[in-house]
PDB file of C-alpha atoms in Angstrom:
ATOM      1  CA  MET A   1     -31.980  15.039  38.761  1.00  0.00           C
ATOM      2  CA  SER A   2     -33.134  14.133  35.267  1.00  0.00           C
ATOM      3  CA  TYR A   3     -32.107  15.531  31.882  1.00  0.00           C
ATOM      4  CA  SER A   4     -33.941  15.702  28.577  1.00  0.00           C
ATOM      5  CA  VAL A   5     -32.575  14.111  25.446  1.00  0.00           C
ATOM      6  CA  GLY A   6     -31.717  17.562  24.095  1.00  0.00           C
ATOM      7  CA  GLN A   7     -29.803  18.490  27.223  1.00  0.00           C
ATOM      8  CA  VAL A   8     -27.848  15.213  27.197  1.00  0.00           C
ATOM      9  CA  ALA A   9     -27.020  15.642  23.524  1.00  0.00           C
ATOM     10  CA  ALA A  10     -25.636  19.118  24.258  1.00  0.00           C
ATOM     11  CA  PHE A  11     -23.634  17.890  27.279  1.00  0.00           C
ATOM     12  CA  ALA A  12     -22.069  14.985  25.393  1.00  0.00           C
ATOM     13  CA  GLY A  13     -21.550  16.645  22.025  1.00  0.00           C
ATOM     14  CA  VAL A  14     -23.647  14.061  20.177  1.00  0.00           C
ATOM     15  CA  THR A  15     -26.859  14.330  18.203  1.00  0.00           C
ATOM     16  CA  VAL A  16     -30.324  13.536  19.484  1.00  0.00           C
ATOM     17  CA  ARG A  17     -30.536  10.988  16.694  1.00  0.00           C
ATOM     18  CA  THR A  18     -27.462   9.201  18.124  1.00  0.00           C
ATOM     19  CA  LEU A  19     -29.101   8.943  21.539  1.00  0.00           C
ATOM     20  CA  HIS A  20     -32.259   7.573  19.937  1.00  0.00           C
ATOM     21  CA  HIS A  21     -30.129   4.981  18.123  1.00  0.00           C
ATOM     22  CA  TYR A  22     -28.405   3.939  21.353  1.00  0.00           C
ATOM     23  CA  ASP A  23     -31.824   3.543  22.955  1.00  0.00           C
ATOM     24  CA  LYS A  24     -33.185   1.372  20.144  1.00  0.00           C
ATOM     25  CA  ALA A  25     -30.030  -0.731  20.186  1.00  0.00           C
ATOM     26  CA  GLY A  26     -30.461  -1.344  23.925  1.00  0.00           C
ATOM     27  CA  LEU A  27     -27.123   0.272  24.647  1.00  0.00           C
ATOM     28  CA  LEU A  28     -28.381   3.299  26.571  1.00  0.00           C
ATOM     29  CA  SER A  29     -32.027   3.432  27.531  1.00  0.00           C
ATOM     30  CA  PRO A  30     -33.167   6.407  29.633  1.00  0.00           C
ATOM     31  CA  SER A  31     -34.111   5.587  33.194  1.00  0.00           C
ATOM     32  CA  ASP A  32     -37.361   7.519  33.108  1.00  0.00           C
ATOM     33  CA  ARG A  33     -39.970   9.167  30.932  1.00  0.00           C
ATOM     34  CA  SER A  34     -41.822  12.435  31.390  1.00  0.00           C
ATOM     35  CA  HIS A  35     -45.611  12.560  31.671  1.00  0.00           C
ATOM     36  CA  ALA A  36     -45.629  13.401  27.956  1.00  0.00           C
ATOM     37  CA  GLY A  37     -43.516  10.311  27.158  1.00  0.00           C
ATOM     38  CA  TYR A  38     -40.212  12.101  26.542  1.00  0.00           C
ATOM     39  CA  ARG A  39     -36.927  10.443  27.488  1.00  0.00           C
ATOM     40  CA  LEU A  40     -35.345  11.489  30.780  1.00  0.00           C
ATOM     41  CA  TYR A  41     -31.759  10.547  31.621  1.00  0.00           C
ATOM     42  CA  SER A  42     -30.379  10.135  35.139  1.00  0.00           C
ATOM     43  CA  GLU A  43     -26.873  10.810  36.450  1.00  0.00           C
ATOM     44  CA  ALA A  44     -26.148   7.082  36.125  1.00  0.00           C
ATOM     45  CA  ASP A  45     -27.275   7.215  32.492  1.00  0.00           C
ATOM     46  CA  LEU A  46     -24.779  10.022  31.854  1.00  0.00           C
ATOM     47  CA  VAL A  47     -21.983   7.955  33.394  1.00  0.00           C
ATOM     48  CA  ARG A  48     -22.893   5.049  31.088  1.00  0.00           C
ATOM     49  CA  LEU A  49     -22.978   7.409  28.106  1.00  0.00           C
ATOM     50  CA  GLN A  50     -19.455   8.610  28.964  1.00  0.00           C
ATOM     51  CA  GLN A  51     -18.289   4.996  28.927  1.00  0.00           C
ATOM     52  CA  ILE A  52     -19.963   4.373  25.581  1.00  0.00           C
ATOM     53  CA  LEU A  53     -18.379   7.458  24.030  1.00  0.00           C
ATOM     54  CA  PHE A  54     -14.978   6.483  25.426  1.00  0.00           C
ATOM     55  CA  TYR A  55     -15.102   3.081  23.734  1.00  0.00           C
ATOM     56  CA  ARG A  56     -16.531   4.601  20.539  1.00  0.00           C
ATOM     57  CA  GLU A  57     -13.571   6.999  20.427  1.00  0.00           C
ATOM     58  CA  LEU A  58     -11.266   3.983  20.556  1.00  0.00           C
ATOM     59  CA  GLY A  59     -13.062   2.507  17.557  1.00  0.00           C
ATOM     60  CA  PHE A  60     -15.070  -0.255  19.226  1.00  0.00           C
ATOM     61  CA  PRO A  61     -18.276  -1.279  17.421  1.00  0.00           C
ATOM     62  CA  LEU A  62     -21.513  -0.970  19.366  1.00  0.00           C
ATOM     63  CA  ASP A  63     -21.975  -4.710  19.889  1.00  0.00           C
ATOM     64  CA  GLU A  64     -18.544  -4.957  21.549  1.00  0.00           C
ATOM     65  CA  ILE A  65     -19.306  -1.946  23.731  1.00  0.00           C
ATOM     66  CA  ALA A  66     -22.520  -3.612  24.851  1.00  0.00           C
ATOM     67  CA  ALA A  67     -20.606  -6.764  25.755  1.00  0.00           C
ATOM     68  CA  ILE A  68     -18.032  -4.801  27.752  1.00  0.00           C
ATOM     69  CA  LEU A  69     -20.676  -2.871  29.682  1.00  0.00           C
ATOM     70  CA  GLU A  70     -22.569  -6.047  30.471  1.00  0.00           C
ATOM     71  CA  ASP A  71     -19.585  -7.377  32.421  1.00  0.00           C
ATOM     72  CA  PRO A  72     -16.747  -4.830  32.599  1.00  0.00           C
ATOM     73  CA  GLN A  73     -14.515  -6.975  34.803  1.00  0.00           C
ATOM     74  CA  ALA A  74     -14.621  -9.925  32.403  1.00  0.00           C
ATOM     75  CA  ASN A  75     -14.407  -8.058  29.090  1.00  0.00           C
ATOM     76  CA  ALA A  76     -12.849  -4.612  29.351  1.00  0.00           C
ATOM     77  CA  LEU A  77      -9.158  -5.313  30.020  1.00  0.00           C
ATOM     78  CA  GLU A  78      -8.708  -8.019  27.390  1.00  0.00           C
ATOM     79  CA  ARG A  79     -10.576  -6.057  24.743  1.00  0.00           C
ATOM     80  CA  LEU A  80      -8.686  -2.855  25.537  1.00  0.00           C
ATOM     81  CA  ARG A  81      -5.362  -4.637  25.185  1.00  0.00           C
ATOM     82  CA  ALA A  82      -6.414  -6.062  21.835  1.00  0.00           C
ATOM     83  CA  ARG A  83      -7.561  -2.639  20.671  1.00  0.00           C
ATOM     84  CA  GLN A  84      -4.288  -1.121  21.866  1.00  0.00           C
ATOM     85  CA  ARG A  85      -2.355  -3.564  19.669  1.00  0.00           C
ATOM     86  CA  GLN A  86      -4.559  -2.728  16.689  1.00  0.00           C
ATOM     87  CA  LEU A  87      -4.103   0.995  17.210  1.00  0.00           C
ATOM     88  CA  ARG A  88      -0.329   0.654  17.451  1.00  0.00           C
ATOM     89  CA  GLU A  89      -0.261  -1.343  14.207  1.00  0.00           C
ATOM     90  CA  GLU A  90      -2.455   1.277  12.532  1.00  0.00           C
ATOM     91  CA  ILE A  91      -0.210   4.092  13.797  1.00  0.00           C
ATOM     92  CA  ALA A  92       2.826   2.291  12.367  1.00  0.00           C
ATOM     93  CA  ARG A  93       1.046   1.786   9.026  1.00  0.00           C
ATOM     94  CA  LEU A  94       0.031   5.452   8.839  1.00  0.00           C
ATOM     95  CA  GLN A  95       3.570   6.506   9.723  1.00  0.00           C
ATOM     96  CA  ARG A  96       4.902   4.426   6.829  1.00  0.00           C
ATOM     97  CA  LEU A  97       2.324   6.012   4.496  1.00  0.00           C
ATOM     98  CA  ALA A  98       3.362   9.467   5.703  1.00  0.00           C
ATOM     99  CA  GLU A  99       6.981   8.617   4.879  1.00  0.00           C
ATOM    100  CA  VAL A 100       5.924   7.410   1.420  1.00  0.00           C
ATOM    101  CA  ALA A 101       4.059  10.675   0.851  1.00  0.00           C
ATOM    102  CA  GLU A 102       7.075  12.668   2.004  1.00  0.00           C
ATOM    103  CA  ARG A 103       9.388  10.859  -0.415  1.00  0.00           C
ATOM    104  CA  ALA A 104       6.860  11.230  -3.226  1.00  0.00           C
ATOM    105  CA  ILE A 105       6.731  14.971  -2.537  1.00  0.00           C
ATOM    106  CA  GLU A 106      10.524  15.152  -2.714  1.00  0.00           C
ATOM    107  CA  VAL A 107      10.512  13.292  -6.029  1.00  0.00           C
ATOM    108  CA  GLN A 108       7.922  15.704  -7.395  1.00  0.00           C
ATOM    109  CA  LYS A 109       9.968  18.683  -6.176  1.00  0.00           C
ATOM    110  CA  THR A 110      13.281  17.496  -7.571  1.00  0.00           C
ATOM    111  CA  GLY A 111      12.185  15.354 -10.516  1.00  0.00           C
ATOM    112  CA  VAL A 112      11.932  16.395 -14.128  1.00  0.00           C
ATOM    113  CA  SER A 113       8.707  18.197 -14.912  1.00  0.00           C
ATOM    114  CA  LEU A 114       7.137  16.773 -18.044  1.00  0.00           C
ATOM    115  CA  THR A 115       3.946  17.937 -19.685  1.00  0.00           C
ATOM    116  CA  PRO A 116       1.283  15.282 -20.399  1.00  0.00           C
ATOM    117  CA  GLN A 117       2.326  15.340 -24.058  1.00  0.00           C
ATOM    118  CA  GLU A 118       5.995  14.838 -23.129  1.00  0.00           C
ATOM    119  CA  ARG A 119       5.092  12.014 -20.744  1.00  0.00           C
ATOM    120  CA  PHE A 120       3.230  10.189 -23.509  1.00  0.00           C
ATOM    121  CA  GLU A 121       6.071  10.906 -25.925  1.00  0.00           C
ATOM    122  CA  VAL A 122       8.677   9.449 -23.554  1.00  0.00           C
ATOM    123  CA  PHE A 123       6.773   6.671 -21.792  1.00  0.00           C
ATOM    124  CA  GLY A 124       4.200   5.696 -24.417  1.00  0.00           C
ATOM    125  CA  GLU A 125       1.985   2.913 -23.118  1.00  0.00           C
ATOM    126  CA  VAL A 126       4.096   2.300 -20.025  1.00  0.00           C
ATOM    127  CA  THR A 127       2.262   3.865 -17.101  1.00  0.00           C
ATOM    128  CA  PHE A 128       3.137   3.830 -13.420  1.00  0.00           C
ATOM    129  CA  ASP A 129       0.203   2.827 -11.216  1.00  0.00           C
ATOM    130  CA  LEU A 130       0.209   5.060  -8.110  1.00  0.00           C
ATOM    131  CA  SER A 131      -1.281   2.335  -5.906  1.00  0.00           C
ATOM    132  CA  TYR A 132       1.548  -0.009  -6.945  1.00  0.00           C
ATOM    133  CA  ALA A 133       4.103   2.738  -6.318  1.00  0.00           C
ATOM    134  CA  THR A 134       2.767   3.221  -2.789  1.00  0.00           C
ATOM    135  CA  GLU A 135       2.768  -0.497  -2.026  1.00  0.00           C
ATOM    136  CA  ALA A 136       6.276  -0.866  -3.435  1.00  0.00           C
ATOM    137  CA  GLU A 137       7.451   1.969  -1.201  1.00  0.00           C
ATOM    138  CA  LEU A 138       5.962   0.204   1.825  1.00  0.00           C
ATOM    139  CA  LYS A 139       7.350  -3.174   0.804  1.00  0.00           C
ATOM    140  CA  TRP A 140      10.874  -1.878   0.250  1.00  0.00           C
ATOM    141  CA  ALA A 141      10.709   0.957   2.819  1.00  0.00           C
ATOM    142  CA  HIS A 142      13.896  -0.096   4.604  1.00  0.00           C
ATOM    143  CA  SER A 143      15.842  -0.904   1.441  1.00  0.00           C
ATOM    144  CA  ALA A 144      18.821   1.265   0.583  1.00  0.00           C
ATOM    145  CA  GLY A 145      18.337   0.151  -3.022  1.00  0.00           C
ATOM    146  CA  GLN A 146      14.797   1.565  -3.090  1.00  0.00           C
ATOM    147  CA  ARG A 147      16.006   4.920  -1.794  1.00  0.00           C
ATOM    148  CA  GLU A 148      18.830   4.983  -4.338  1.00  0.00           C
ATOM    149  CA  ALA A 149      16.450   4.068  -7.179  1.00  0.00           C
ATOM    150  CA  MET A 150      14.064   6.897  -6.284  1.00  0.00           C
ATOM    151  CA  ALA A 151      16.907   9.404  -5.990  1.00  0.00           C
ATOM    152  CA  ARG A 152      18.410   8.408  -9.334  1.00  0.00           C
ATOM    153  CA  ALA A 153      15.017   8.391 -11.046  1.00  0.00           C
ATOM    154  CA  ALA A 154      14.354  11.892  -9.752  1.00  0.00           C
ATOM    155  CA  ALA A 155      17.698  13.061 -11.164  1.00  0.00           C
ATOM    156  CA  HIS A 156      17.095  11.685 -14.689  1.00  0.00           C
ATOM    157  CA  THR A 157      16.671  14.303 -17.374  1.00  0.00           C
ATOM    158  CA  LYS A 158      14.131  14.039 -20.164  1.00  0.00           C
ATOM    159  CA  GLU A 159      16.915  12.799 -22.451  1.00  0.00           C
ATOM    160  CA  ASP A 160      17.884  10.173 -19.866  1.00  0.00           C
ATOM    161  CA  TRP A 161      14.309   8.904 -19.860  1.00  0.00           C
ATOM    162  CA  ARG A 162      14.309   8.801 -23.670  1.00  0.00           C
ATOM    163  CA  ARG A 163      17.440   6.633 -23.704  1.00  0.00           C
ATOM    164  CA  LEU A 164      16.179   4.452 -20.869  1.00  0.00           C
ATOM    165  CA  MET A 165      12.828   3.818 -22.546  1.00  0.00           C
ATOM    166  CA  GLY A 166      14.525   3.229 -25.889  1.00  0.00           C
ATOM    167  CA  GLU A 167      16.701   0.529 -24.346  1.00  0.00           C
ATOM    168  CA  ALA A 168      13.642  -0.998 -22.694  1.00  0.00           C
ATOM    169  CA  ALA A 169      11.687  -1.047 -25.963  1.00  0.00           C
ATOM    170  CA  ALA A 170      14.512  -2.771 -27.840  1.00  0.00           C
ATOM    171  CA  TRP A 171      14.903  -5.322 -25.047  1.00  0.00           C
ATOM    172  CA  ARG A 172      11.149  -5.925 -24.992  1.00  0.00           C
ATOM    173  CA  ALA A 173      11.088  -6.611 -28.727  1.00  0.00           C
ATOM    174  CA  GLU A 174      13.790  -9.262 -28.255  1.00  0.00           C
ATOM    175  CA  LEU A 175      11.888 -10.808 -25.336  1.00  0.00           C
ATOM    176  CA  LEU A 176       8.692 -11.089 -27.372  1.00  0.00           C
ATOM    177  CA  ALA A 177      10.576 -12.617 -30.300  1.00  0.00           C
ATOM    178  CA  VAL A 178      12.242 -15.253 -28.099  1.00  0.00           C
ATOM    179  CA  PHE A 179       8.929 -16.064 -26.409  1.00  0.00           C
ATOM    180  CA  ASP A 180       7.000 -16.271 -29.691  1.00  0.00           C
ATOM    181  CA  GLU A 181       9.665 -18.536 -31.201  1.00  0.00           C
ATOM    182  CA  GLY A 182       9.170 -20.998 -28.355  1.00  0.00           C
ATOM    183  CA  GLU A 183      12.624 -20.722 -26.796  1.00  0.00           C
ATOM    184  CA  PRO A 184      12.686 -22.272 -23.292  1.00  0.00           C
ATOM    185  CA  SER A 185      12.756 -19.847 -20.347  1.00  0.00           C
ATOM    186  CA  ASP A 186      15.914 -21.516 -19.057  1.00  0.00           C
ATOM    187  CA  GLY A 187      17.577 -21.423 -22.464  1.00  0.00           C
ATOM    188  CA  GLU A 188      20.614 -19.322 -23.292  1.00  0.00           C
ATOM    189  CA  ARG A 189      18.735 -16.579 -25.160  1.00  0.00           C
ATOM    190  CA  ALA A 190      16.099 -16.134 -22.474  1.00  0.00           C
ATOM    191  CA  MET A 191      18.673 -16.068 -19.697  1.00  0.00           C
ATOM    192  CA  ASP A 192      20.762 -13.527 -21.602  1.00  0.00           C
ATOM    193  CA  LEU A 193      17.695 -11.292 -21.898  1.00  0.00           C
ATOM    194  CA  ALA A 194      17.080 -11.662 -18.167  1.00  0.00           C
ATOM    195  CA  GLU A 195      20.672 -10.596 -17.563  1.00  0.00           C
ATOM    196  CA  GLU A 196      20.210  -7.575 -19.829  1.00  0.00           C
ATOM    197  CA  HIS A 197      17.173  -6.568 -17.793  1.00  0.00           C
ATOM    198  CA  ARG A 198      19.114  -6.926 -14.544  1.00  0.00           C
ATOM    199  CA  LEU A 199      21.944  -4.738 -15.845  1.00  0.00           C
ATOM    200  CA  HIS A 200      19.422  -2.205 -17.174  1.00  0.00           C
ATOM    201  CA  ILE A 201      18.077  -1.778 -13.635  1.00  0.00           C
ATOM    202  CA  ALA A 202      21.628  -1.421 -12.286  1.00  0.00           C
ATOM    203  CA  ARG A 203      22.574   1.089 -14.967  1.00  0.00           C
ATOM    204  CA  TRP A 204      19.583   3.380 -14.516  1.00  0.00           C
ATOM    205  CA  PHE A 205      18.284   2.868 -10.987  1.00  0.00           C
ATOM    206  CA  THR A 206      20.134   0.805  -8.393  1.00  0.00           C
ATOM    207  CA  SER A 207      22.462  -2.132  -7.862  1.00  0.00           C
ATOM    208  CA  CYS A 208      20.548  -5.304  -8.689  1.00  0.00           C
ATOM    209  CA  PRO A 209      22.217  -8.550  -7.576  1.00  0.00           C
ATOM    210  CA  PRO A 210      20.688 -11.737  -9.036  1.00  0.00           C
ATOM    211  CA  GLU A 211      18.771 -12.515  -5.836  1.00  0.00           C
ATOM    212  CA  THR A 212      17.207  -9.050  -5.797  1.00  0.00           C
ATOM    213  CA  HIS A 213      16.344  -9.439  -9.468  1.00  0.00           C
ATOM    214  CA  ARG A 214      14.644 -12.745  -8.683  1.00  0.00           C
ATOM    215  CA  ARG A 215      12.452 -11.078  -6.046  1.00  0.00           C
ATOM    216  CA  ILE A 216      11.547  -8.307  -8.482  1.00  0.00           C
ATOM    217  CA  ALA A 217      10.582 -10.890 -11.111  1.00  0.00           C
ATOM    218  CA  ASP A 218       8.341 -12.716  -8.640  1.00  0.00           C
ATOM    219  CA  ASP A 219       6.116  -9.609  -8.663  1.00  0.00           C
ATOM    220  CA  PHE A 220       5.676  -9.947 -12.425  1.00  0.00           C
ATOM    221  CA  VAL A 221       3.667 -13.111 -11.815  1.00  0.00           C
ATOM    222  CA  THR A 222       1.752 -12.023  -8.725  1.00  0.00           C
ATOM    223  CA  ASP A 223       0.992  -8.382  -9.601  1.00  0.00           C
ATOM    224  CA  PRO A 224      -0.116  -7.328 -13.113  1.00  0.00           C
ATOM    225  CA  ARG A 225       0.788  -3.710 -12.291  1.00  0.00           C
ATOM    226  CA  ALA A 226       4.438  -4.679 -11.873  1.00  0.00           C
ATOM    227  CA  PHE A 227       4.560  -6.593 -15.157  1.00  0.00           C
ATOM    228  CA  ALA A 228       2.845  -3.689 -16.973  1.00  0.00           C
ATOM    229  CA  LEU A 229       5.935  -1.591 -16.213  1.00  0.00           C
ATOM    230  CA  VAL A 230       7.995  -4.061 -18.243  1.00  0.00           C
ATOM    231  CA  VAL A 231       5.545  -5.088 -20.959  1.00  0.00           C
ATOM    232  CA  PRO A 232       2.503  -2.883 -21.659  1.00  0.00           C
ATOM    233  CA  PRO A 233      -0.834  -4.789 -21.677  1.00  0.00           C
ATOM    234  CA  SER A 234      -1.230  -4.397 -25.450  1.00  0.00           C
ATOM    235  CA  GLN A 235       1.999  -6.379 -26.012  1.00  0.00           C
ATOM    236  CA  GLN A 236       1.489  -9.040 -23.367  1.00  0.00           C
ATOM    237  CA  ARG A 237       0.898 -12.725 -24.155  1.00  0.00           C
ATOM    238  CA  PRO A 238      -0.608 -15.397 -21.924  1.00  0.00           C
ATOM    239  CA  GLY A 239       2.202 -16.950 -19.922  1.00  0.00           C
ATOM    240  CA  LEU A 240       4.736 -14.210 -20.734  1.00  0.00           C
ATOM    241  CA  ALA A 241       5.044 -12.962 -17.144  1.00  0.00           C
ATOM    242  CA  ALA A 242       5.755 -16.470 -15.874  1.00  0.00           C
ATOM    243  CA  TYR A 243       8.181 -16.987 -18.769  1.00  0.00           C
ATOM    244  CA  LEU A 244      10.210 -13.898 -17.861  1.00  0.00           C
ATOM    245  CA  CYS A 245      10.139 -14.836 -14.184  1.00  0.00           C
ATOM    246  CA  GLY A 246      11.464 -18.282 -15.110  1.00  0.00           C
ATOM    247  CA  ALA A 247      14.238 -16.745 -17.201  1.00  0.00           C
ATOM    248  CA  VAL A 248      15.250 -14.474 -14.329  1.00  0.00           C
ATOM    249  CA  ARG A 249      15.304 -17.400 -11.919  1.00  0.00           C
ATOM    250  CA  ALA A 250      17.373 -19.466 -14.344  1.00  0.00           C
ATOM    251  CA  ASN A 251      19.782 -16.575 -14.793  1.00  0.00           C
ATOM    252  CA  ALA A 252      20.090 -16.151 -11.026  1.00  0.00           C
ATOM    253  CA  ALA A 253      20.873 -19.856 -10.716  1.00  0.00           C
ATOM    254  CA  ARG A 254      23.457 -19.478 -13.485  1.00  0.00           C
ATOM    255  CA  HIS A 255      25.141 -16.710 -11.485  1.00  0.00           C
ATOM    256  CA  ALA A 256      25.038 -18.815  -8.336  1.00  0.00           C
ATOM    257  CA  GLY A 257      26.817 -21.550 -10.233  1.00  0.00           C
ATOM    258  CA  GLY A 258      29.545 -19.173 -11.380  1.00  0.00           C
ATOM    259  CA  GLY A 259      28.527 -19.385 -15.028  1.00  0.00           C
ATOM    260  CA  THR A 260      28.752 -15.644 -15.733  1.00  0.00           C
ATOM    261  CA  ASP A 261      30.406 -12.578 -14.374  1.00  0.00           C
ATOM    262  CA  THR A 262      28.253 -10.877 -11.691  1.00  0.00           C
ATOM    263  CA  GLU A 263      29.837  -7.432 -11.776  1.00  0.00           C
ATOM    264  CA  GLU A 264      27.235  -4.671 -12.108  1.00  0.00           C
ATOM    265  CA  ASP A 265      27.397  -2.044 -14.797  1.00  0.00           C
ATOM    266  CA  GLY A 266      27.542   1.480 -13.395  1.00  0.00           C
TER     267      GLY A 266
END
């Protein structure tokens, strides 16, 4: 028995245009033609179409499907296993994103509601890039410190944010002065500023041991979005991110050598 292209499209839940595309690509050519030249599909063609749609549902591109159907015994099992691994990785990634979204929703529900005017008043030029926030959540997803930081940030009042940002602005002014005066990043003043920054994080967000602080500072060099949270673009200087990272590393080494007290401020 033969079926028209319209009938096959209805059976399979695809468009006639899709079947035409499969024909032109050599993936599924009808076994026969009517006297008027219309495509006619056999039962075997329908079986092949089912296989094509199965692999398409799994996300295989058409060229890979063609290769599998050419020699199913040689290609199908290995390719299916590879696709299975990819799907599992994608499921895990989407699950992590769902968890990020859930935590972001909780922050929005419990956090302080500020109008756009209040946000500008409190945060000024410092803006939080949502794409960086999402990546940071994924990067630190299993960190107790990240969870604590989000919880404490959500609990801050508007006045808390004013004080926090005021401290940050004063610290930033000192950092720019030390940098502009040519002080070395491993000098006493620069290291003291790095220590102030570390204790600022501990005071307002989460415990920040020197090694954690060093990892945070590494992002200042590799990701402009991270450094923009510390120094807005309008105040940045060439080399400043690397300078601060160097000061943090030097301060961490100073702690490792027992040069200063490592107790965190609450």
